[in-house]
Short mmCIF file of C-alpha atoms in Angstrom, two decimals:
data_model
loop_
_atom_site.label_atom_id
_atom_site.label_comp_id
_atom_site.label_asym_id
_atom_site.label_seq_id
_atom_site.Cartn_x
_atom_site.Cartn_y
_atom_site.Cartn_z
CA MET A 1 -28.59 -11.73 -3.63
CA THR A 2 -26.93 -12.88 -6.85
CA GLU A 3 -24.37 -15.66 -6.94
CA ALA A 4 -20.84 -14.49 -6.13
CA ARG A 5 -18.73 -14.49 -9.31
CA ILE A 6 -15.38 -13.22 -10.54
CA THR A 7 -14.59 -12.44 -14.17
CA VAL A 8 -11.30 -14.27 -14.72
CA ASN A 9 -9.53 -13.66 -18.04
CA GLY A 10 -12.83 -12.55 -19.55
CA LYS A 11 -14.91 -15.47 -18.29
CA GLU A 12 -17.38 -15.26 -15.40
CA THR A 13 -16.47 -17.85 -12.80
CA PRO A 14 -18.56 -18.71 -9.70
CA ILE A 15 -16.71 -18.53 -6.40
CA SER A 16 -18.66 -21.45 -4.94
CA PRO A 17 -17.82 -23.98 -3.54
CA ALA A 18 -14.74 -22.22 -2.12
CA ALA A 19 -14.83 -21.46 1.61
CA PRO A 20 -15.15 -17.75 2.53
CA HIS A 21 -11.54 -17.66 3.74
CA THR A 22 -10.18 -19.12 0.47
CA THR A 23 -7.58 -16.86 -1.08
CA ALA A 24 -7.75 -15.74 -4.69
CA LEU A 25 -4.51 -17.69 -5.21
CA ASP A 26 -6.05 -21.02 -4.14
CA PHE A 27 -9.27 -20.20 -5.99
CA LEU A 28 -7.34 -19.72 -9.26
CA ARG A 29 -5.09 -22.74 -8.87
CA GLU A 30 -8.08 -24.98 -8.14
CA ARG A 31 -9.43 -23.92 -11.52
CA GLY A 32 -6.27 -24.86 -13.39
CA LEU A 33 -4.68 -21.40 -13.54
CA THR A 34 -1.41 -22.59 -12.05
CA GLY A 35 0.73 -19.75 -13.36
CA THR A 36 -0.26 -18.00 -10.12
CA LYS A 37 2.16 -19.47 -7.57
CA GLU A 38 2.52 -19.55 -3.80
CA GLY A 39 5.95 -18.60 -2.55
CA CYS A 40 5.83 -16.90 0.84
CA ALA A 41 2.06 -16.69 1.55
CA GLU A 42 2.56 -13.26 3.16
CA GLY A 43 2.86 -10.83 0.26
CA GLU A 44 6.64 -10.57 0.06
CA CYS A 45 7.64 -12.60 -3.00
CA GLY A 46 5.08 -11.62 -5.65
CA ALA A 47 4.86 -15.08 -7.23
CA CYS A 48 1.09 -14.86 -6.81
CA SER A 49 0.47 -11.45 -8.40
CA VAL A 50 -2.54 -10.90 -10.67
CA LEU A 51 -4.12 -7.85 -12.31
CA VAL A 52 -7.38 -6.37 -11.03
CA ALA A 53 -9.48 -3.72 -12.82
CA ARG A 54 -9.81 -0.87 -10.32
CA PRO A 55 -11.11 2.72 -10.42
CA GLY A 56 -8.43 4.72 -12.19
CA VAL A 57 -6.61 7.86 -11.15
CA ASN A 58 -5.99 9.27 -14.66
CA LYS A 59 -8.29 6.98 -16.64
CA PRO A 60 -11.63 5.35 -15.79
CA THR A 61 -9.88 2.03 -15.09
CA ASP A 62 -6.39 1.10 -13.94
CA TRP A 63 -4.92 -2.39 -14.14
CA VAL A 64 -3.57 -2.89 -10.63
CA ALA A 65 -1.30 -5.74 -9.53
CA VAL A 66 -2.13 -7.34 -6.17
CA ASN A 67 -1.01 -10.32 -4.13
CA ALA A 68 -3.54 -13.09 -4.79
CA CYS A 69 -2.22 -14.95 -1.73
CA LEU A 70 -3.64 -12.27 0.60
CA VAL A 71 -6.96 -11.31 -1.01
CA PRO A 72 -9.95 -13.55 -0.27
CA ALA A 73 -11.58 -14.74 -3.47
CA ALA A 74 -14.90 -13.51 -2.09
CA ALA A 75 -13.45 -9.99 -1.91
CA LEU A 76 -13.24 -10.03 -5.72
CA ASP A 77 -16.94 -10.73 -6.19
CA GLY A 78 -18.16 -8.79 -9.24
CA GLN A 79 -14.66 -7.73 -10.23
CA GLU A 80 -12.39 -8.49 -13.18
CA ILE A 81 -8.98 -10.10 -12.88
CA ILE A 82 -6.32 -11.10 -15.37
CA THR A 83 -3.76 -13.82 -14.66
CA SER A 84 -0.50 -14.46 -16.49
CA GLU A 85 -2.38 -16.94 -18.70
CA GLY A 86 -4.88 -14.25 -19.68
CA LEU A 87 -2.24 -11.79 -20.85
CA ALA A 88 -1.40 -13.84 -23.91
CA THR A 89 -3.76 -13.58 -26.86
CA ALA A 90 -4.99 -16.95 -28.12
CA GLY A 91 -4.08 -17.48 -31.75
CA GLU A 92 -6.15 -19.03 -34.49
CA PRO A 93 -6.89 -22.76 -34.20
CA GLY A 94 -3.78 -24.70 -35.08
CA THR A 95 -1.44 -21.77 -34.44
CA SER A 96 0.69 -20.96 -31.43
CA THR A 97 -0.37 -18.51 -28.74
CA SER A 98 0.81 -14.94 -29.24
CA LEU A 99 2.86 -13.65 -26.31
CA HIS A 100 2.08 -10.40 -24.55
CA PRO A 101 4.80 -7.75 -25.07
CA VAL A 102 6.08 -8.09 -21.49
CA GLN A 103 6.17 -11.88 -21.85
CA GLU A 104 8.04 -11.52 -25.13
CA GLU A 105 10.67 -9.21 -23.62
CA MET A 106 11.16 -11.49 -20.60
CA ALA A 107 11.70 -14.42 -22.95
CA VAL A 108 14.09 -12.84 -25.44
CA ARG A 109 16.19 -11.08 -22.79
CA GLY A 110 16.66 -14.13 -20.58
CA GLY A 111 14.53 -12.91 -17.69
CA SER A 112 13.25 -16.38 -16.89
CA GLN A 113 15.17 -19.49 -15.88
CA CYS A 114 13.34 -21.92 -13.58
CA GLY A 115 10.18 -19.93 -14.33
CA TYR A 116 8.62 -20.17 -10.88
CA CYS A 117 8.65 -16.42 -10.22
CA THR A 118 8.13 -15.40 -13.84
CA PRO A 119 4.29 -15.22 -13.98
CA GLY A 120 4.28 -12.92 -10.95
CA PHE A 121 6.92 -10.67 -12.49
CA ILE A 122 4.91 -10.65 -15.71
CA CYS A 123 1.74 -9.45 -13.96
CA SER A 124 3.52 -6.73 -11.98
CA MET A 125 5.34 -5.67 -15.13
CA ALA A 126 2.07 -5.59 -17.07
CA ALA A 127 0.49 -3.30 -14.46
CA GLU A 128 3.33 -0.83 -14.99
CA TYR A 129 3.17 -1.38 -18.77
CA TYR A 130 -0.46 -0.18 -18.72
CA ARG A 131 0.06 2.63 -16.20
CA PRO A 132 -1.34 5.87 -17.65
CA GLY A 133 1.37 8.47 -17.96
CA ARG A 134 4.22 6.03 -18.42
CA CYS A 135 6.23 7.52 -21.28
CA ALA A 136 6.99 5.25 -24.19
CA PRO A 137 10.23 5.70 -26.12
CA ALA A 138 10.06 8.49 -28.68
CA ASP A 139 11.06 6.06 -31.39
CA SER A 140 10.39 2.50 -30.25
CA ALA A 141 12.10 1.10 -33.35
CA ASP A 142 15.38 2.84 -32.51
CA SER A 143 15.18 2.29 -28.75
CA ALA A 144 13.88 -1.27 -28.54
CA ASP A 145 17.37 -2.48 -27.65
CA SER A 146 18.23 0.53 -25.47
CA THR A 147 17.72 -0.36 -21.82
CA GLU A 148 19.96 2.29 -20.30
CA SER A 149 18.69 5.32 -18.43
CA ALA A 150 20.20 8.19 -16.50
CA ASP A 151 18.05 7.14 -13.53
CA ALA A 152 18.86 3.58 -12.44
CA GLU A 153 15.31 3.01 -11.23
CA HIS A 154 13.45 4.45 -14.24
CA GLY A 155 13.87 3.24 -17.77
CA PRO A 156 14.06 5.28 -20.98
CA ASN A 157 10.50 4.06 -21.57
CA GLY A 158 9.31 5.52 -18.26
CA PHE A 159 9.16 2.13 -16.55
CA ASP A 160 9.40 2.51 -12.76
CA LEU A 161 11.33 -0.42 -11.30
CA HIS A 162 9.54 0.10 -7.98
CA ALA A 163 6.63 -1.66 -9.69
CA LEU A 164 8.68 -4.85 -9.25
CA SER A 165 9.81 -4.19 -5.68
CA GLY A 166 7.44 -6.86 -4.36
CA ASN A 167 8.66 -9.57 -6.74
CA LEU A 168 11.57 -11.84 -5.87
CA CYS A 169 13.67 -14.11 -8.09
CA ARG A 170 16.39 -16.44 -6.87
CA CYS A 171 17.97 -17.86 -10.00
CA THR A 172 18.00 -15.44 -12.96
CA GLY A 173 19.47 -12.34 -11.42
CA TYR A 174 17.69 -9.05 -11.80
CA ARG A 175 19.65 -7.48 -14.67
CA PRO A 176 17.84 -9.34 -17.50
CA ILE A 177 14.50 -8.68 -15.80
CA ARG A 178 15.39 -4.99 -15.60
CA ASP A 179 16.42 -5.07 -19.25
CA ALA A 180 13.07 -6.57 -20.20
CA ALA A 181 11.19 -3.92 -18.19
CA PHE A 182 13.18 -1.09 -19.78
CA ALA A 183 12.61 -2.47 -23.29
CA VAL A 184 8.80 -2.59 -23.48
CA GLY A 185 7.19 0.05 -25.63
CA ALA A 186 3.72 1.60 -25.53
CA PRO A 187 0.61 -0.59 -25.70
CA ALA A 188 -0.74 -0.91 -29.22
CA ASP A 189 -3.96 0.93 -30.06
CA GLU A 190 -5.76 -2.38 -30.59
CA ASP A 191 -4.53 -3.88 -27.30
CA PRO A 192 -7.76 -4.99 -25.56
CA LEU A 193 -6.39 -4.42 -22.05
CA ALA A 194 -5.26 -0.92 -23.00
CA GLN A 195 -8.70 -0.24 -24.48
CA ARG A 196 -10.34 -1.58 -21.32
CA ARG A 197 -8.86 1.34 -19.36
CA GLU A 198 -11.20 3.72 -21.19
CA GLN A 199 -14.35 2.08 -19.77
CA ALA A 200 -15.54 2.24 -16.17
CA PRO A 201 -14.39 -0.51 -13.81
CA PRO A 202 -16.92 -3.00 -12.48
CA ALA A 203 -19.35 -1.30 -10.11
CA PRO A 204 -19.20 -2.41 -6.46
CA VAL A 205 -21.62 -5.21 -5.66
CA ALA A 206 -23.11 -6.28 -2.37
CA THR A 207 -21.76 -9.68 -1.35
CA GLU A 208 -23.25 -12.23 0.99
CA TYR A 209 -21.15 -15.32 0.63
CA ALA A 210 -21.51 -18.01 3.28
CA GLN A 211 -20.39 -21.61 3.65
CA ASP A 212 -21.06 -23.69 6.74
CA ASP A 213 -20.67 -21.38 9.74
CA SER A 214 -18.58 -18.59 8.19
CA ALA A 215 -19.46 -15.66 5.96
CA PHE A 216 -17.86 -12.94 3.88
CA LEU A 217 -20.10 -9.86 3.67
CA ARG A 218 -19.96 -6.58 1.77
CA LYS A 219 -22.76 -4.04 2.09
CA SER A 220 -23.64 -1.37 -0.47
CA THR A 221 -23.44 1.64 1.84
CA LEU A 222 -21.66 2.81 4.96
CA ALA A 223 -24.95 3.01 6.86
CA GLU A 224 -25.72 -0.65 6.10
CA THR A 225 -22.20 -1.63 7.10
CA LEU A 226 -22.48 0.16 10.44
CA GLU A 227 -25.82 -1.55 11.09
CA LEU A 228 -24.14 -4.88 10.41
CA LEU A 229 -21.25 -4.08 12.74
CA ARG A 230 -23.70 -3.14 15.48
CA GLU A 231 -25.19 -6.62 15.10
CA ARG A 232 -21.81 -8.33 14.65
CA PRO A 233 -19.22 -6.44 16.74
CA ASP A 234 -17.02 -9.56 16.59
CA ALA A 235 -16.67 -9.32 12.80
CA VAL A 236 -13.23 -8.91 11.24
CA VAL A 237 -13.17 -5.75 9.10
CA VAL A 238 -10.94 -5.85 6.01
CA ALA A 239 -10.01 -3.48 3.20
CA GLY A 240 -6.93 -4.66 1.29
CA SER A 241 -6.47 -7.77 3.50
CA THR A 242 -2.70 -7.20 3.54
CA ASP A 243 -2.68 -7.87 7.30
CA TRP A 244 -5.58 -10.29 7.70
CA GLY A 245 -4.39 -12.36 4.75
CA VAL A 246 -1.13 -13.11 6.56
CA GLU A 247 -3.06 -14.18 9.65
CA VAL A 248 -5.18 -16.56 7.56
CA ASN A 249 -2.22 -18.08 5.73
CA LEU A 250 0.52 -18.32 8.34
CA ARG A 251 -1.45 -18.55 11.57
CA SER A 252 -4.53 -20.39 10.25
CA ARG A 253 -6.81 -17.69 11.62
CA ARG A 254 -10.46 -18.01 10.70
CA ALA A 255 -13.40 -15.71 11.36
CA ASP A 256 -17.09 -16.44 11.61
CA CYS A 257 -17.78 -13.15 9.85
CA VAL A 258 -15.54 -10.98 7.67
CA VAL A 259 -16.88 -7.59 6.57
CA ALA A 260 -15.31 -5.83 3.57
CA ILE A 261 -15.27 -2.03 3.45
CA ASP A 262 -12.84 -1.42 0.58
CA ARG A 263 -15.52 -0.55 -1.97
CA LEU A 264 -17.62 1.81 0.18
CA SER A 265 -17.75 5.15 -1.63
CA GLU A 266 -18.06 7.04 1.69
CA LEU A 267 -14.60 5.75 2.66
CA ARG A 268 -12.97 6.43 -0.71
CA GLU A 269 -13.03 10.23 -0.94
CA LEU A 270 -10.01 12.51 -0.99
CA ARG A 271 -10.71 16.20 -0.43
CA VAL A 272 -8.29 19.11 -0.28
CA GLU A 273 -9.85 22.09 1.50
CA SER A 274 -8.48 25.45 2.62
CA ASP A 275 -7.61 24.26 6.11
CA ARG A 276 -7.18 20.50 5.79
CA ILE A 277 -6.79 17.43 3.61
CA GLU A 278 -9.22 14.58 4.24
CA ILE A 279 -8.22 11.11 3.05
CA GLY A 280 -10.74 8.29 2.94
CA ALA A 281 -9.76 5.31 5.08
CA ALA A 282 -10.38 2.77 2.28
CA LEU A 283 -8.26 4.44 -0.41
CA SER A 284 -5.20 2.36 -1.21
CA LEU A 285 -1.80 3.92 -0.56
CA THR A 286 -1.12 3.89 -4.29
CA GLU A 287 -4.34 5.84 -4.95
CA ILE A 288 -3.43 8.38 -2.26
CA GLU A 289 0.10 8.72 -3.60
CA ARG A 290 -1.03 9.33 -7.17
CA ARG A 291 -3.91 11.64 -6.28
CA LEU A 292 -1.85 13.84 -3.96
CA ASP A 293 1.05 13.81 -6.46
CA GLY A 294 3.59 15.12 -3.94
CA ASP A 295 1.36 17.78 -2.36
CA VAL A 296 2.15 16.35 1.10
CA PRO A 297 5.95 15.92 0.96
CA LEU A 298 6.12 13.84 4.15
CA LEU A 299 3.65 11.32 2.74
CA ALA A 300 5.56 11.38 -0.55
CA GLU A 301 8.67 10.31 1.39
CA LEU A 302 6.73 7.58 3.19
CA PHE A 303 5.10 5.83 0.24
CA PRO A 304 8.19 4.45 -1.55
CA GLN A 305 9.40 2.99 1.77
CA PHE A 306 6.07 1.40 2.72
CA ALA A 307 6.40 -2.30 1.80
CA SER A 308 6.16 -2.83 -1.98
CA ARG A 309 3.99 -1.56 -4.80
CA LEU A 310 2.00 -4.81 -4.66
CA ILE A 311 1.19 -4.18 -0.99
CA ARG A 312 0.55 -0.45 -1.47
CA ASN A 313 -1.98 -1.34 -4.17
CA GLY A 314 -4.12 -2.92 -1.44
CA ALA A 315 -3.04 -1.44 1.90
CA THR A 316 -4.92 1.54 3.34
CA LEU A 317 -4.29 4.19 5.98
CA GLY A 318 -7.40 3.00 7.78
CA GLY A 319 -6.04 -0.52 7.94
CA ASN A 320 -2.58 0.59 9.08
CA LEU A 321 -4.11 2.60 11.91
CA GLY A 322 -6.81 0.05 12.66
CA THR A 323 -4.34 -2.72 13.46
CA GLY A 324 -2.68 -0.46 16.03
CA SER A 325 0.76 -1.90 15.33
CA PRO A 326 3.63 -0.01 17.01
CA ILE A 327 5.80 -0.60 13.95
CA GLY A 328 3.41 0.55 11.24
CA ASP A 329 5.05 3.05 8.91
CA SER A 330 2.21 5.54 8.53
CA PRO A 331 1.49 6.44 12.20
CA PRO A 332 4.81 8.27 12.83
CA VAL A 333 4.25 10.34 9.69
CA LEU A 334 0.64 11.12 10.57
CA LEU A 335 1.66 12.03 14.13
CA ALA A 336 4.22 14.51 12.78
CA LEU A 337 1.52 15.94 10.51
CA GLU A 338 -0.76 16.40 13.55
CA ALA A 339 -3.40 14.26 11.87
CA SER A 340 -6.66 13.18 13.40
CA VAL A 341 -8.94 10.23 12.66
CA VAL A 342 -12.64 10.46 11.98
CA LEU A 343 -14.42 7.58 13.71
CA VAL A 344 -17.98 6.66 12.80
CA ASP A 345 -20.62 4.27 14.10
CA ILE A 346 -24.36 4.00 13.81
CA ASP A 347 -24.79 6.85 16.32
CA GLY A 348 -22.61 9.37 14.49
CA GLU A 349 -19.06 10.65 14.01
CA ARG A 350 -16.29 11.87 16.27
CA GLU A 351 -12.84 13.26 15.51
CA VAL A 352 -9.88 12.11 17.61
CA PRO A 353 -6.36 13.56 17.39
CA LEU A 354 -4.02 10.74 16.46
CA VAL A 355 -1.83 11.56 19.45
CA ASP A 356 -4.79 10.47 21.63
CA TYR A 357 -5.87 7.51 19.49
CA PHE A 358 -3.50 4.74 20.64
CA THR A 359 -4.05 3.47 24.19
CA GLY A 360 -1.81 0.37 24.36
CA TYR A 361 -0.23 -2.40 22.34
CA ARG A 362 -2.57 -2.84 19.35
CA GLN A 363 -5.26 -0.99 21.29
CA SER A 364 -7.02 2.29 20.57
CA VAL A 365 -10.00 4.41 21.56
CA ARG A 366 -11.99 2.88 18.69
CA ARG A 367 -15.11 1.22 20.10
CA PRO A 368 -16.77 -2.04 18.96
CA GLY A 369 -18.83 -1.34 15.87
CA GLU A 370 -16.85 1.82 15.07
CA LEU A 371 -14.91 2.37 11.84
CA ILE A 372 -12.19 4.77 10.79
CA ARG A 373 -13.90 6.79 8.07
CA ALA A 374 -11.10 9.21 7.20
CA VAL A 375 -7.78 10.75 8.20
CA ARG A 376 -7.58 14.55 8.43
CA ILE A 377 -4.33 16.47 8.01
CA PRO A 378 -4.42 20.17 8.97
CA LEU A 379 -3.06 22.85 6.65
CA PRO A 380 -0.71 24.61 6.17
CA LEU A 381 2.03 21.99 6.29
CA SER A 382 5.36 22.53 8.02
CA PRO A 383 7.97 23.34 5.36
CA VAL A 384 10.80 21.22 6.82
CA ALA A 385 9.85 17.54 6.80
CA ALA A 386 11.57 14.17 6.60
CA PHE A 387 10.83 10.49 7.14
CA HIS A 388 13.63 8.17 8.19
CA LYS A 389 13.01 4.44 8.20
CA ILE A 390 15.72 2.24 9.65
CA ALA A 391 15.36 -1.35 8.45
CA LYS A 392 17.52 -4.27 7.38
CA ARG A 393 16.39 -3.98 3.76
CA ARG A 394 15.94 -0.77 1.84
CA PHE A 395 12.45 -1.74 0.63
CA ASP A 396 9.72 -4.18 1.54
CA ASP A 397 10.78 -4.59 5.16
CA ILE A 398 9.41 -3.93 8.63
CA SER A 399 11.11 -0.99 10.30
CA SER A 400 13.35 -1.31 13.33
CA VAL A 401 12.79 2.39 13.95
CA ALA A 402 10.73 4.97 12.05
CA VAL A 403 11.04 8.71 12.66
CA ALA A 404 9.04 11.52 11.04
CA PHE A 405 9.86 15.21 11.42
CA ALA A 406 7.80 18.32 10.65
CA LEU A 407 9.38 21.64 11.61
CA ASP A 408 8.50 25.30 11.16
CA ILE A 409 11.73 27.34 11.06
CA GLU A 410 11.46 31.12 10.72
CA ASP A 411 14.42 33.53 10.82
CA GLY A 412 16.62 30.68 11.95
CA ILE A 413 14.41 29.82 14.95
CA VAL A 414 12.44 26.58 15.37
CA ARG A 415 8.91 27.90 15.91
CA LYS A 416 7.22 24.50 15.96
CA ALA A 417 8.47 20.93 16.00
CA ARG A 418 6.48 17.73 15.63
CA ILE A 419 8.23 14.35 15.77
CA GLY A 420 6.47 10.98 15.34
CA LEU A 421 8.18 7.75 16.38
CA GLY A 422 7.54 4.09 15.62
CA GLY A 423 9.26 0.95 16.90
CA VAL A 424 10.36 2.37 20.27
CA ALA A 425 7.27 1.85 22.44
CA ALA A 426 4.12 -0.24 22.74
CA THR A 427 2.39 2.33 20.52
CA PRO A 428 3.46 4.94 17.98
CA ILE A 429 4.28 8.08 19.97
CA ARG A 430 5.05 11.78 19.70
CA ALA A 431 8.52 12.73 20.95
CA LEU A 432 7.18 15.53 23.15
CA ALA A 433 10.36 16.14 25.15
CA ALA A 434 12.49 16.37 22.00
CA GLU A 435 9.94 18.74 20.44
CA ALA A 436 10.21 20.99 23.50
CA ALA A 437 14.01 20.88 23.29
CA LEU A 438 13.80 22.29 19.76
CA GLU A 439 11.02 24.86 19.95
CA GLY A 440 12.13 28.44 20.48
CA LYS A 441 15.78 27.55 19.87
CA PRO A 442 18.05 28.50 16.95
CA TRP A 443 18.26 25.84 14.26
CA ALA A 444 21.94 25.32 14.88
CA ALA A 445 24.33 22.42 15.49
CA GLU A 446 24.26 22.96 19.26
CA THR A 447 20.47 22.80 19.34
CA ALA A 448 20.34 19.71 17.13
CA GLU A 449 22.94 17.91 19.25
CA ALA A 450 21.18 18.73 22.51
CA ALA A 451 17.77 17.74 21.15
CA ALA A 452 19.26 14.54 19.69
CA GLY A 453 20.34 13.56 23.19
CA VAL A 454 16.78 14.11 24.41
CA LEU A 455 15.30 12.23 21.47
CA GLN A 456 17.59 9.29 22.17
CA ALA A 457 15.92 8.85 25.55
CA GLN A 458 12.35 8.87 24.20
CA GLY A 459 10.19 5.77 24.31
CA THR A 460 10.90 2.36 25.80
CA PRO A 461 12.73 0.47 23.04
CA MET A 462 13.18 -3.27 23.36
CA ASN A 463 15.61 -5.92 22.19
CA ASP A 464 14.34 -8.24 19.48
CA HIS A 465 15.52 -9.96 16.32
CA ARG A 466 15.33 -6.71 14.32
CA ALA A 467 17.46 -4.51 16.57
CA SER A 468 18.68 -3.99 20.11
CA ALA A 469 17.23 -1.35 22.40
CA GLY A 470 20.56 0.49 22.36
CA TYR A 471 20.67 0.55 18.56
CA ARG A 472 17.12 1.88 18.37
CA SER A 473 17.92 4.68 20.81
CA ALA A 474 21.09 5.56 18.93
CA MET A 475 19.17 5.74 15.65
CA LEU A 476 16.70 8.22 17.14
CA GLY A 477 19.48 10.64 17.94
CA GLN A 478 21.22 10.09 14.61
CA SER A 479 18.02 10.75 12.69
CA LEU A 480 17.77 14.27 14.08
CA LEU A 481 21.43 14.97 13.34
CA LYS A 482 20.85 13.68 9.81
CA LEU A 483 17.87 16.03 9.41
CA TYR A 484 19.97 18.98 10.55
CA ALA A 485 22.82 18.07 8.18
CA HIS A 486 20.47 17.74 5.23
CA THR A 487 18.62 21.00 5.90
CA THR A 488 21.84 22.98 6.27
CA GLU A 489 23.18 21.40 3.06
CA ALA A 490 19.99 22.46 1.27
CA VAL A 491 20.31 26.06 2.52
CA SER A 492 24.00 26.32 1.61
CA SER A 493 23.45 24.90 -1.86
#
């Protein structure tokens, strides 16, 4: 086993002597790269963001921004990362450092004041700057000072402001940061990070990194991983570490053994077949979103509301289902899609309908040593679909209530209804009674109102700091009325 190393700003750097639970953030700061900051330690502020070279969707390599505060340094063994310091190109001896284009725009447009959040914004902005398919201005010379766009969330240069949804600033105000984002042009042909996208990303490496009585392990194949989990059923399994990283930082959780599955090729496939779509459990939500490209409209509605781009660059469907949280955003959508999970252990595979998967609060039918290999969505899809997330913030927030609808309506009659709910019970649930109240009935105001009353009574909502039980119930009913209003508007228009 070779020594665990990360290529940081072009230089190979050994991970030792960091402990296996050490985050990439602490690893970098201990080596003098203090542009990477800690703000919240739970992936909400983006002050810690860095770029990682990952398998690309439209090019061999994508530069992906992730929260360094959540990712263990050991999880980046064999990989390449760029920090805010690495974006600038060192000048000749005796000359000043040349700023990266996104750094230049942030500086000249007043996007930085105290500077604490700025390196994180820079890295998230750079990931979008290098995103394949982002359209540069037709004439960058004429449009360099034009930051206006018909779409408030997309610039004239194709910059998607959602790329910055996981970055917070508390002194500058977001207008100059938006101006800087909407002013960047296309990467120059000689830009080394742009050129890097044309080569393959670092190949996955097996990792066996141990210090004292704890270890971080990554096997080369699924079979080897399942053998390991048979031997170590107590191991913590991680992919993007967007959940486990919070436990490590805020609750001081430690594990004797952490097993990484994010680089296993068997868990990173996405196949569209005649009767189903199969999504690998270790694909990030961003990868799924860009590969499906809207082909599953209900998922396309979910993705922009699931945390932030920084989180979606690491989070996986397998992880969201594996934690068993009753307020995860993906389970209601997958329940409405009638999805199933493919579970695998050393003895073989089994397929479990998601409606039968959850057994209690953060509990499921998954056995010790068993992994979620994939999620299967049957085809064809229901043509009427919607995802409603009720939360205190529009983006990057935990839902108070999440509702997903998938309806088949033919000749004005609801032939099939599937409704997934989150935040109203100890587990994500199907609203079976409300589905029955819709099926076989005309899609009319009377039907929607009657079914809304049934839906309001589904689950066992509780009072907590996010919402009262009464509010949650009311939102269930309102969500169905909203769906009816929107579908009738669409038909009339």
